[in-house]
Coordinates of N, CA and C in Angstrom, one line a residue:
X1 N 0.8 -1.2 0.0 CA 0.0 0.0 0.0 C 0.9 1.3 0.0
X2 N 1.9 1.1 0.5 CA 2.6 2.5 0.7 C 3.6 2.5 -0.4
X3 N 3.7 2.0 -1.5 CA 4.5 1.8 -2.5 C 3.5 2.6 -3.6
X4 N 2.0 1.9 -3.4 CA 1.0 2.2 -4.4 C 1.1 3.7 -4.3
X5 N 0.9 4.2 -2.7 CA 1.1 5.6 -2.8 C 2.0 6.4 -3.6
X6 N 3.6 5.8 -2.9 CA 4.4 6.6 -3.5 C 4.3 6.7 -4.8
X7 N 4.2 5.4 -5.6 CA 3.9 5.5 -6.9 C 3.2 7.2 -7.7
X8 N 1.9 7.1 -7.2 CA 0.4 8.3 -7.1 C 1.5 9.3 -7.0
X9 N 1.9 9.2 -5.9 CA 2.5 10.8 -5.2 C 3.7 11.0 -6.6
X10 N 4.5 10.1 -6.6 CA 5.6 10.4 -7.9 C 4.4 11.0 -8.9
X11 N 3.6 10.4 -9.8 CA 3.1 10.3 -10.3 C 3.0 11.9 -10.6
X12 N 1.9 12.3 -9.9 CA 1.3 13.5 -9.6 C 2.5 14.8 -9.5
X13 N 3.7 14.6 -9.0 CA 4.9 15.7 -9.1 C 5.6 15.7 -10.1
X14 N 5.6 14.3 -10.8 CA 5.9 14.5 -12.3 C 4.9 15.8 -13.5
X15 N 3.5 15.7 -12.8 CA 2.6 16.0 -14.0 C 2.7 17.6 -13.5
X16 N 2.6 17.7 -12.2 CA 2.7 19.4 -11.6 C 3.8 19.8 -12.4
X17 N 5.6 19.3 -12.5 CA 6.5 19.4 -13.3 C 6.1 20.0 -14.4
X18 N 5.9 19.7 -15.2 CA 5.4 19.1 -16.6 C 5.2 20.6 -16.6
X19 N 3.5 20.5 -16.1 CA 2.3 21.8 -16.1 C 3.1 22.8 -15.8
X20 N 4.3 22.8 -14.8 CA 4.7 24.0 -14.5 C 5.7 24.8 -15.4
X21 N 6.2 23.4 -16.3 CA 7.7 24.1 -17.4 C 6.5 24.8 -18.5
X22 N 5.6 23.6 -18.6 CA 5.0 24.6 -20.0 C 4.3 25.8 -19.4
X23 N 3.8 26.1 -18.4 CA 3.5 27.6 -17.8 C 4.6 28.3 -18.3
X24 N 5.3 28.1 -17.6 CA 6.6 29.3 -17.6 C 7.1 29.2 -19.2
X25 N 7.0 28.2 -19.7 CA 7.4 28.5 -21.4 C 6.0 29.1 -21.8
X26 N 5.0 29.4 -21.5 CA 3.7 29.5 -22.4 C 4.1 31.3 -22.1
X27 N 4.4 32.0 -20.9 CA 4.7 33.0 -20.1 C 5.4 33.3 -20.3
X28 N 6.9 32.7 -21.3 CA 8.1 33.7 -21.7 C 7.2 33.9 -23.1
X29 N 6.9 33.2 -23.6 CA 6.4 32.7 -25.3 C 5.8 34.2 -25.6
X30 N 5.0 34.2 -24.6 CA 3.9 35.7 -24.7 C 4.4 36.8 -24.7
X31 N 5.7 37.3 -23.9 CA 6.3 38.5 -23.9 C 7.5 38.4 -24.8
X32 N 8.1 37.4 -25.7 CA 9.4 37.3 -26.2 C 9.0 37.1 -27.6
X33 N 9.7 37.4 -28.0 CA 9.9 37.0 -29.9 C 10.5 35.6 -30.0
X34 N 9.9 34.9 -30.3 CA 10.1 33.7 -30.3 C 11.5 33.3 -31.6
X35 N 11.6 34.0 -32.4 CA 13.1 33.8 -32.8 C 14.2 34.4 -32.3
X36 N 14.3 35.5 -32.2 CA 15.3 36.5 -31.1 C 15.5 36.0 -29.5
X37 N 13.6 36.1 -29.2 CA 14.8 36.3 -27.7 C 14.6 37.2 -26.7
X38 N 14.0 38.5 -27.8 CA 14.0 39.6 -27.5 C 12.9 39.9 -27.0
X39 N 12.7 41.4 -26.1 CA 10.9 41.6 -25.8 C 10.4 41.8 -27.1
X40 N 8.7 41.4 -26.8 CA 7.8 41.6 -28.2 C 7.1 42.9 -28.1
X41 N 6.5 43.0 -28.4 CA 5.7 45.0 -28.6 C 4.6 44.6 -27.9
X42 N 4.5 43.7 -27.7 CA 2.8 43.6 -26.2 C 3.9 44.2 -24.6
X43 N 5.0 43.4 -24.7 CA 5.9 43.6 -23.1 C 6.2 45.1 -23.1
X44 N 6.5 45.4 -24.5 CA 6.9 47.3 -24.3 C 5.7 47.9 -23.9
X45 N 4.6 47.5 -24.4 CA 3.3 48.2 -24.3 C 2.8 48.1 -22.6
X46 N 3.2 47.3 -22.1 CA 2.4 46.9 -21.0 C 4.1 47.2 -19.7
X47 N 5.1 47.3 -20.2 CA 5.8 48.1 -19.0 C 6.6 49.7 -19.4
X48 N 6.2 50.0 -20.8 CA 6.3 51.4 -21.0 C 5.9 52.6 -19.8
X49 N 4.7 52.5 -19.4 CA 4.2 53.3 -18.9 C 5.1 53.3 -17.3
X50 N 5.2 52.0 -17.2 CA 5.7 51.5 -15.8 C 7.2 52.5 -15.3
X51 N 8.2 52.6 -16.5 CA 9.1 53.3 -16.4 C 9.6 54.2 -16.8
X52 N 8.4 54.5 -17.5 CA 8.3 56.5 -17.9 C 7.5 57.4 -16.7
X53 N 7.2 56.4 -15.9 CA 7.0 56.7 -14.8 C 7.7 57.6 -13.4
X54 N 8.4 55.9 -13.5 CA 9.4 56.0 -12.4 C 10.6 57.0 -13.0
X55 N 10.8 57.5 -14.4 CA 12.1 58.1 -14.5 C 11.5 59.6 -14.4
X56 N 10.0 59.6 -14.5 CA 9.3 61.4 -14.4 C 9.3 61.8 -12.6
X57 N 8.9 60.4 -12.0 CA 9.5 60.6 -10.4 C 10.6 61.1 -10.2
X58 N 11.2 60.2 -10.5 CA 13.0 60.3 -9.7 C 13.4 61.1 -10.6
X59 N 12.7 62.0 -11.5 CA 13.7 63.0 -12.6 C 14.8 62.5 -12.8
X60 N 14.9 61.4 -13.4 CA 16.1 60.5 -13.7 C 15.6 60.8 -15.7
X61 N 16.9 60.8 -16.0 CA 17.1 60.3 -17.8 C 16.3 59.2 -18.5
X62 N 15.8 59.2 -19.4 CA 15.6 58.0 -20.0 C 15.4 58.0 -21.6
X63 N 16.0 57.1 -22.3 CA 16.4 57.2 -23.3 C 16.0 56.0 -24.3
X64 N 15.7 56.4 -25.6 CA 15.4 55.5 -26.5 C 16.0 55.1 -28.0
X65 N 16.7 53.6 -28.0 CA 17.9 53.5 -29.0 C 17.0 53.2 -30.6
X66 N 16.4 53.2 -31.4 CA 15.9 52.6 -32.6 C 17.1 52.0 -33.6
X67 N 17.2 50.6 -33.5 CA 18.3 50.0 -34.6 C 17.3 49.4 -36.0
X68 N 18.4 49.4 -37.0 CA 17.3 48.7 -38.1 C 18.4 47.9 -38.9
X69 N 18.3 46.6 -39.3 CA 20.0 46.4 -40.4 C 19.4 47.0 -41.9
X70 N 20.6 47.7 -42.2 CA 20.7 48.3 -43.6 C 20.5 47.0 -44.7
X71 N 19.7 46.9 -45.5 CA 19.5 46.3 -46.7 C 19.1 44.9 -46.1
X72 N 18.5 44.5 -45.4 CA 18.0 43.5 -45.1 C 17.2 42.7 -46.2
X73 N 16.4 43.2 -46.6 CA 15.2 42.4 -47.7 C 16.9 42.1 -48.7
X74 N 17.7 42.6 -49.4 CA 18.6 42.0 -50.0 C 19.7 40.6 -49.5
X75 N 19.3 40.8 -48.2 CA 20.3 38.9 -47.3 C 19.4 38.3 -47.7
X76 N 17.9 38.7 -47.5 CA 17.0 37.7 -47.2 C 16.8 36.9 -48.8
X77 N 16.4 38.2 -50.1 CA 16.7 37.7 -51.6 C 17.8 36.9 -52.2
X78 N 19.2 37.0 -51.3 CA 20.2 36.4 -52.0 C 20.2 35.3 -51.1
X79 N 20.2 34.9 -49.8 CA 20.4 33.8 -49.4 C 19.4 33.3 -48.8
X80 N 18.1 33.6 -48.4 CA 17.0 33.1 -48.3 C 16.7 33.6 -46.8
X81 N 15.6 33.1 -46.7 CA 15.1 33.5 -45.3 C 15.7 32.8 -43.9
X82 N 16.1 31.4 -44.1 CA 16.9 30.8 -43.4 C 17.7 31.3 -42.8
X83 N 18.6 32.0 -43.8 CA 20.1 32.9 -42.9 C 19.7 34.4 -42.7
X84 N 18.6 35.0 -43.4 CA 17.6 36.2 -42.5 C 17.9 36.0 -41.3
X85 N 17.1 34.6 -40.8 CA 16.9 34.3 -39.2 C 18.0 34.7 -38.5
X86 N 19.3 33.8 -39.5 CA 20.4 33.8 -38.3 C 21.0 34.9 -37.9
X87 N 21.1 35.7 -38.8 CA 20.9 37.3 -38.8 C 20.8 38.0 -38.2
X88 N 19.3 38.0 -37.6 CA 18.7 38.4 -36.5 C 19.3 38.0 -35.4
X89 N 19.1 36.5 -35.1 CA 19.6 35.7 -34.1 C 21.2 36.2 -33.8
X90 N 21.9 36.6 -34.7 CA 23.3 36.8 -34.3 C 23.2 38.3 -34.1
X91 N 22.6 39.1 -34.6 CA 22.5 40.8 -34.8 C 21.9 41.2 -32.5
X92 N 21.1 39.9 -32.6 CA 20.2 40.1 -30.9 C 21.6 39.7 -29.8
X93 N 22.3 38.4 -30.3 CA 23.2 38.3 -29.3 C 24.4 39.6 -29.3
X94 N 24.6 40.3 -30.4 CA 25.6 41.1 -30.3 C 25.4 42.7 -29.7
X95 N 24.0 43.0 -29.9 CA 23.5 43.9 -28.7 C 22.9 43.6 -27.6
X96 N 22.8 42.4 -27.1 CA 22.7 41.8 -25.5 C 24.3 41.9 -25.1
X97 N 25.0 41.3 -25.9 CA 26.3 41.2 -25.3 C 27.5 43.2 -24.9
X98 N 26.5 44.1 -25.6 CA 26.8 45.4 -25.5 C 25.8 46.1 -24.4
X99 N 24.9 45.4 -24.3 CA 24.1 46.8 -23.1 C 24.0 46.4 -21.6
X100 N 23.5 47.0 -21.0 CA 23.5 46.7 -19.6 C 22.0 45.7 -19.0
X101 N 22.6 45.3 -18.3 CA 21.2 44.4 -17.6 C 19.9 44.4 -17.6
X102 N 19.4 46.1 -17.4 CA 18.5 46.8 -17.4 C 18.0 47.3 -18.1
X103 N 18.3 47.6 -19.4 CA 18.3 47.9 -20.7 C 17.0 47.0 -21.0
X104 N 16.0 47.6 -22.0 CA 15.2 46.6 -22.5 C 15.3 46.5 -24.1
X105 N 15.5 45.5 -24.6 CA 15.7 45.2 -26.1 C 14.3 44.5 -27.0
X106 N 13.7 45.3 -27.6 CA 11.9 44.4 -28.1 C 12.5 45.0 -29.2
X107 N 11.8 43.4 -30.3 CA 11.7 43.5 -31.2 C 10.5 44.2 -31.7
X108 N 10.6 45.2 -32.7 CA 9.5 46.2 -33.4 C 8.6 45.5 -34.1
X109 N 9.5 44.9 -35.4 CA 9.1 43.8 -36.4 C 9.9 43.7 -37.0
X110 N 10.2 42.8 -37.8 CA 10.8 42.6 -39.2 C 12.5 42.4 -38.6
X111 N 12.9 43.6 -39.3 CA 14.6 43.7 -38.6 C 14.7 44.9 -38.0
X112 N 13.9 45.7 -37.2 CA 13.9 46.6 -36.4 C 13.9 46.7 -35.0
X113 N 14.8 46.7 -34.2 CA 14.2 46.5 -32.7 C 14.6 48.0 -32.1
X114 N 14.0 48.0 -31.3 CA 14.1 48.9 -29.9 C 15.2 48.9 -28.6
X115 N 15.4 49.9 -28.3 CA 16.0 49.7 -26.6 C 16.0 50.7 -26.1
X116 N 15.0 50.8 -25.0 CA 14.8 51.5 -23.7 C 16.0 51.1 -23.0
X117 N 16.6 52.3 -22.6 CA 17.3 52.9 -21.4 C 17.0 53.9 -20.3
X118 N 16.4 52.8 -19.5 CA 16.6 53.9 -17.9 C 17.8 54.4 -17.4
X119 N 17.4 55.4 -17.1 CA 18.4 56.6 -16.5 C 19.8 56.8 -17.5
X120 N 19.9 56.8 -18.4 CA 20.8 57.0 -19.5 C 20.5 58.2 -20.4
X121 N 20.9 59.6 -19.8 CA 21.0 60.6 -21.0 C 21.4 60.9 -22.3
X122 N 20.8 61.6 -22.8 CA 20.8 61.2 -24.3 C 22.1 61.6 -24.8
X123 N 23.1 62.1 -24.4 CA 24.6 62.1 -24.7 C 24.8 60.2 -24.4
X124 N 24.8 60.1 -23.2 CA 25.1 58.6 -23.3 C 24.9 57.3 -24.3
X125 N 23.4 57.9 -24.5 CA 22.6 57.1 -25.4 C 22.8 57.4 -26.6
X126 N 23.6 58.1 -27.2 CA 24.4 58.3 -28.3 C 25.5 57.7 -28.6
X127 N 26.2 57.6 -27.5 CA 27.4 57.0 -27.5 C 27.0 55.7 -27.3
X128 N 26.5 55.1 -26.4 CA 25.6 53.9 -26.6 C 24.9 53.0 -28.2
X129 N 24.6 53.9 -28.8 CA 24.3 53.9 -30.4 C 25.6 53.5 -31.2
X130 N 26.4 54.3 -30.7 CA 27.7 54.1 -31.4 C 28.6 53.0 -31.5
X131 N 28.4 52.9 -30.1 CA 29.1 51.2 -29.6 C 28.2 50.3 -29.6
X132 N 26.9 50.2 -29.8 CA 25.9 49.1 -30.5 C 26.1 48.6 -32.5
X133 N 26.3 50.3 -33.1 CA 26.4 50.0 -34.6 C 28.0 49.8 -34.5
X134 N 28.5 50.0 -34.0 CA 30.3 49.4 -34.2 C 30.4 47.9 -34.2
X135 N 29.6 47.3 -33.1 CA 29.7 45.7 -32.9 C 29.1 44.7 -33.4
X136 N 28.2 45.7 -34.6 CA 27.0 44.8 -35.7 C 28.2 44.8 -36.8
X137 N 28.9 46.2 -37.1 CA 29.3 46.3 -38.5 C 31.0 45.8 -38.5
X138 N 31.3 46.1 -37.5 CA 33.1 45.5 -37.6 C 33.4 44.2 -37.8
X139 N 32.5 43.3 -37.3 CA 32.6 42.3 -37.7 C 31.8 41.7 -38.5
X140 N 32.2 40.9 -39.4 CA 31.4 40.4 -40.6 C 30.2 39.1 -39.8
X141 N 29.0 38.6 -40.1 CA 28.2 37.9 -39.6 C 28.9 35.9 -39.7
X142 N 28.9 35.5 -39.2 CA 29.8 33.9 -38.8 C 27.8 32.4 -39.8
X143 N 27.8 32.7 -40.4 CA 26.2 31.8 -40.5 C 26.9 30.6 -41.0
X144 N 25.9 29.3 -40.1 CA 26.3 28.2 -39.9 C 26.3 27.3 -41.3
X145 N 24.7 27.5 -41.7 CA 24.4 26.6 -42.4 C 23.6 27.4 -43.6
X146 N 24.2 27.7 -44.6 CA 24.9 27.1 -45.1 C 26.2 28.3 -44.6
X147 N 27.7 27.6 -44.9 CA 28.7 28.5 -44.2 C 28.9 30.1 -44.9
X148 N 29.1 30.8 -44.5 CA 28.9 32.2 -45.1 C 29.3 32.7 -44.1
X149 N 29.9 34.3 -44.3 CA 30.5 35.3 -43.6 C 29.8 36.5 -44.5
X150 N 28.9 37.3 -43.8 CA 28.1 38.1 -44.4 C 28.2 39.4 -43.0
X151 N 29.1 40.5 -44.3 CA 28.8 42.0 -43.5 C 27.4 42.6 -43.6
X152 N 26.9 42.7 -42.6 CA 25.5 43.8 -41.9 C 26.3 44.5 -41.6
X153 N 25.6 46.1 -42.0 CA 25.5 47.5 -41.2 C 24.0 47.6 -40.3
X154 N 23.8 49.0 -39.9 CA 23.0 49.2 -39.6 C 23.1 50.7 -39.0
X155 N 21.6 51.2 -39.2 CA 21.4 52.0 -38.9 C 20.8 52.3 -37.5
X156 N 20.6 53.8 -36.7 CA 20.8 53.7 -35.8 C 19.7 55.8 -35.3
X157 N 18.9 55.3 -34.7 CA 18.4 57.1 -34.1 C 18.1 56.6 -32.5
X158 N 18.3 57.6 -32.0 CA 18.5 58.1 -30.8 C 17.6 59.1 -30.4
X159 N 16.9 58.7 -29.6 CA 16.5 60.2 -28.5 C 16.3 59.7 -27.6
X160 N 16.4 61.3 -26.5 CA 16.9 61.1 -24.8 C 15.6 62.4 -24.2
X161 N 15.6 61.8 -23.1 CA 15.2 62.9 -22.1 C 15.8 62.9 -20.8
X162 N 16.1 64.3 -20.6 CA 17.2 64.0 -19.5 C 16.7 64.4 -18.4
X163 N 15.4 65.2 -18.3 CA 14.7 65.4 -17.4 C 13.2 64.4 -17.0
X164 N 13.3 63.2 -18.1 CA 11.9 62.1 -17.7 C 11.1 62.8 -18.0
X165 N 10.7 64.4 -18.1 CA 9.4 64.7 -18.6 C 8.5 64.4 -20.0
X166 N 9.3 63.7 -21.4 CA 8.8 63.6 -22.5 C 7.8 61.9 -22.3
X167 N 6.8 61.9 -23.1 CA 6.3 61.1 -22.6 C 6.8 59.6 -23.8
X168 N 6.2 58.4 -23.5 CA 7.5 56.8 -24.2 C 6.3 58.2 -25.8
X169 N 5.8 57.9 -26.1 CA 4.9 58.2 -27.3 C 6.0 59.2 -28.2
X170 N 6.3 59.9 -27.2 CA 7.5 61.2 -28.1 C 8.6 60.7 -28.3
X171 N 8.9 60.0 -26.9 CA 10.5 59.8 -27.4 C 10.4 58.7 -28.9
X172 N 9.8 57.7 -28.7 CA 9.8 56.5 -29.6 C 9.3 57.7 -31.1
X173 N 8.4 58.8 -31.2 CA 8.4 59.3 -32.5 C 9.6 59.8 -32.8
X174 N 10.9 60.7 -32.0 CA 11.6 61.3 -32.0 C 12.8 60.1 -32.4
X175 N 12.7 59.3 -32.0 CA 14.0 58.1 -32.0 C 13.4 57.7 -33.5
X176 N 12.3 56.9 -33.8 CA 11.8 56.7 -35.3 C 12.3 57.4 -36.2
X177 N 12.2 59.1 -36.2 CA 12.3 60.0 -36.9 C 13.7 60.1 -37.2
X178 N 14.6 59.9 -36.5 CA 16.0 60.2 -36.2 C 17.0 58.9 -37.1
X179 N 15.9 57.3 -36.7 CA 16.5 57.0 -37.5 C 16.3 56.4 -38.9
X180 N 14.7 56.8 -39.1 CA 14.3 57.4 -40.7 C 15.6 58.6 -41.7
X181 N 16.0 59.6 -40.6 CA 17.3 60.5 -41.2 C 18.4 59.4 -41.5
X182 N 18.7 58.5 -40.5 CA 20.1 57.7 -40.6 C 19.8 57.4 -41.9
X183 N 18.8 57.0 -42.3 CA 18.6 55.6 -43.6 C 18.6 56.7 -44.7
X184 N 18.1 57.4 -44.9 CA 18.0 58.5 -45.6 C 19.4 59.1 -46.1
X185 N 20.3 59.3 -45.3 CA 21.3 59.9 -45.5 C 22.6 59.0 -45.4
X186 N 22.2 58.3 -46.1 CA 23.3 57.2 -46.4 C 23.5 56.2 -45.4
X187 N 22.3 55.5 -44.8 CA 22.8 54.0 -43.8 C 24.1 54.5 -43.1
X188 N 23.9 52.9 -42.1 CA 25.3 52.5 -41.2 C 25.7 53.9 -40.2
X189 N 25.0 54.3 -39.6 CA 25.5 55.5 -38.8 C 24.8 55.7 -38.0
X190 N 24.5 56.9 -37.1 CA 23.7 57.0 -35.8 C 23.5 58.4 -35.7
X191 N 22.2 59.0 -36.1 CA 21.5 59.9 -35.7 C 20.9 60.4 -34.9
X192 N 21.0 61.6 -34.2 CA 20.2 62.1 -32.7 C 18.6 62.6 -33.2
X193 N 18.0 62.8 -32.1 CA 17.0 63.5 -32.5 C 16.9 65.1 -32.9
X194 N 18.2 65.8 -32.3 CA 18.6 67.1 -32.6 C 18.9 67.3 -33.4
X195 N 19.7 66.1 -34.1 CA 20.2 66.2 -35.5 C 19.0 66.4 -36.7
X196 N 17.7 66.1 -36.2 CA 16.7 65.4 -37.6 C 16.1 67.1 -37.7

């Protein structure tokens, strides 16, 4: 009898298991881009507010990066959508491996993503821009399958508020805008909002 139990009881902490990995995978699934990695535009939507908040409190900086890779629809025509992916997947690890912890990185769509920076003025977040497009473009892309070494640039706008009073709606137009100029005026570079 007390075997039969244990059996039940294993049983039952196996299945809790189970129920509980696919929770927590069902619960990253929903806030992440499921090829990147990255946040998706529902997680920006739903903690935007949270920290345009807290930076209009504490009159702290906060700042917004817009990256895009230059000529993308042309990787994807010449080598297919397959190495598109890896693309992305290699372009996400190379600005995780550049920003800070806190930093939030969501994908926009396509080849576009985002990065919110708390408390980072927009001098920093410039410079920040700078050493994000240096670490896409100095190095040529490593793709597995099939083997290939493929240079990405990328473009790059910027805007800051250094007093938290602009609201995410402006900065994100202002950062858009800034790096609609980059692409405009010749790709692979990094545009301010002051600049546009």
């Amino acid at each position: 009898e007390l075997q039969a139990r244990l059996r039940t009881q294993i049983k039952h902490k196996r299945t809790y298991d189970r129920l509980r990995l696919s929770y927590e995978k069902n619960m990253t699934l929903a806030v992440t881009d499921a090829l990147t990695g990255a946040y998706n535009r529902y997680y920006l939507e739903k903690n935007m507010p949270r920290l345009f908040d807290r930076s209009k409190t504490n009159k702290k900086p906060i700042s917004v990066v817009m990256l895009d890779i230059d000529h993308f629809k042309k990787i994807n025509d010449s080598y297919g959508h397959h190495v598109g992916d890896q693309v992305l997947q290699e372009l996400t690890r190379r600005i995780n491996a550049s920003m800070r912890f806190f930093d939030m990185m969501v994908r926009m769509g396509g080849e576009e993503f985002a990065l919110v920076m708390p408390e980072t003025s927009y001098g920093a977040a410039m410079n920040a821009g700078e050493r994000l497009r240096t670490a896409v473009t100095e190095t040529p892309f490593i793709i597995n399958d099939p083997k290939l070494e493929i240079p990405v640039t990328m473009s790059v706008g910027v805007a800051g508020s250094d007093d938290g009073q602009d609201t995410a709606e402006m900065l994100f137009r202002k950062a858009d805008a800034a790096l609609y100029e980059a692409k405009e005026t010749g790709r692979n570079k990094v545009v301010g909002e002051k600049e546009v």
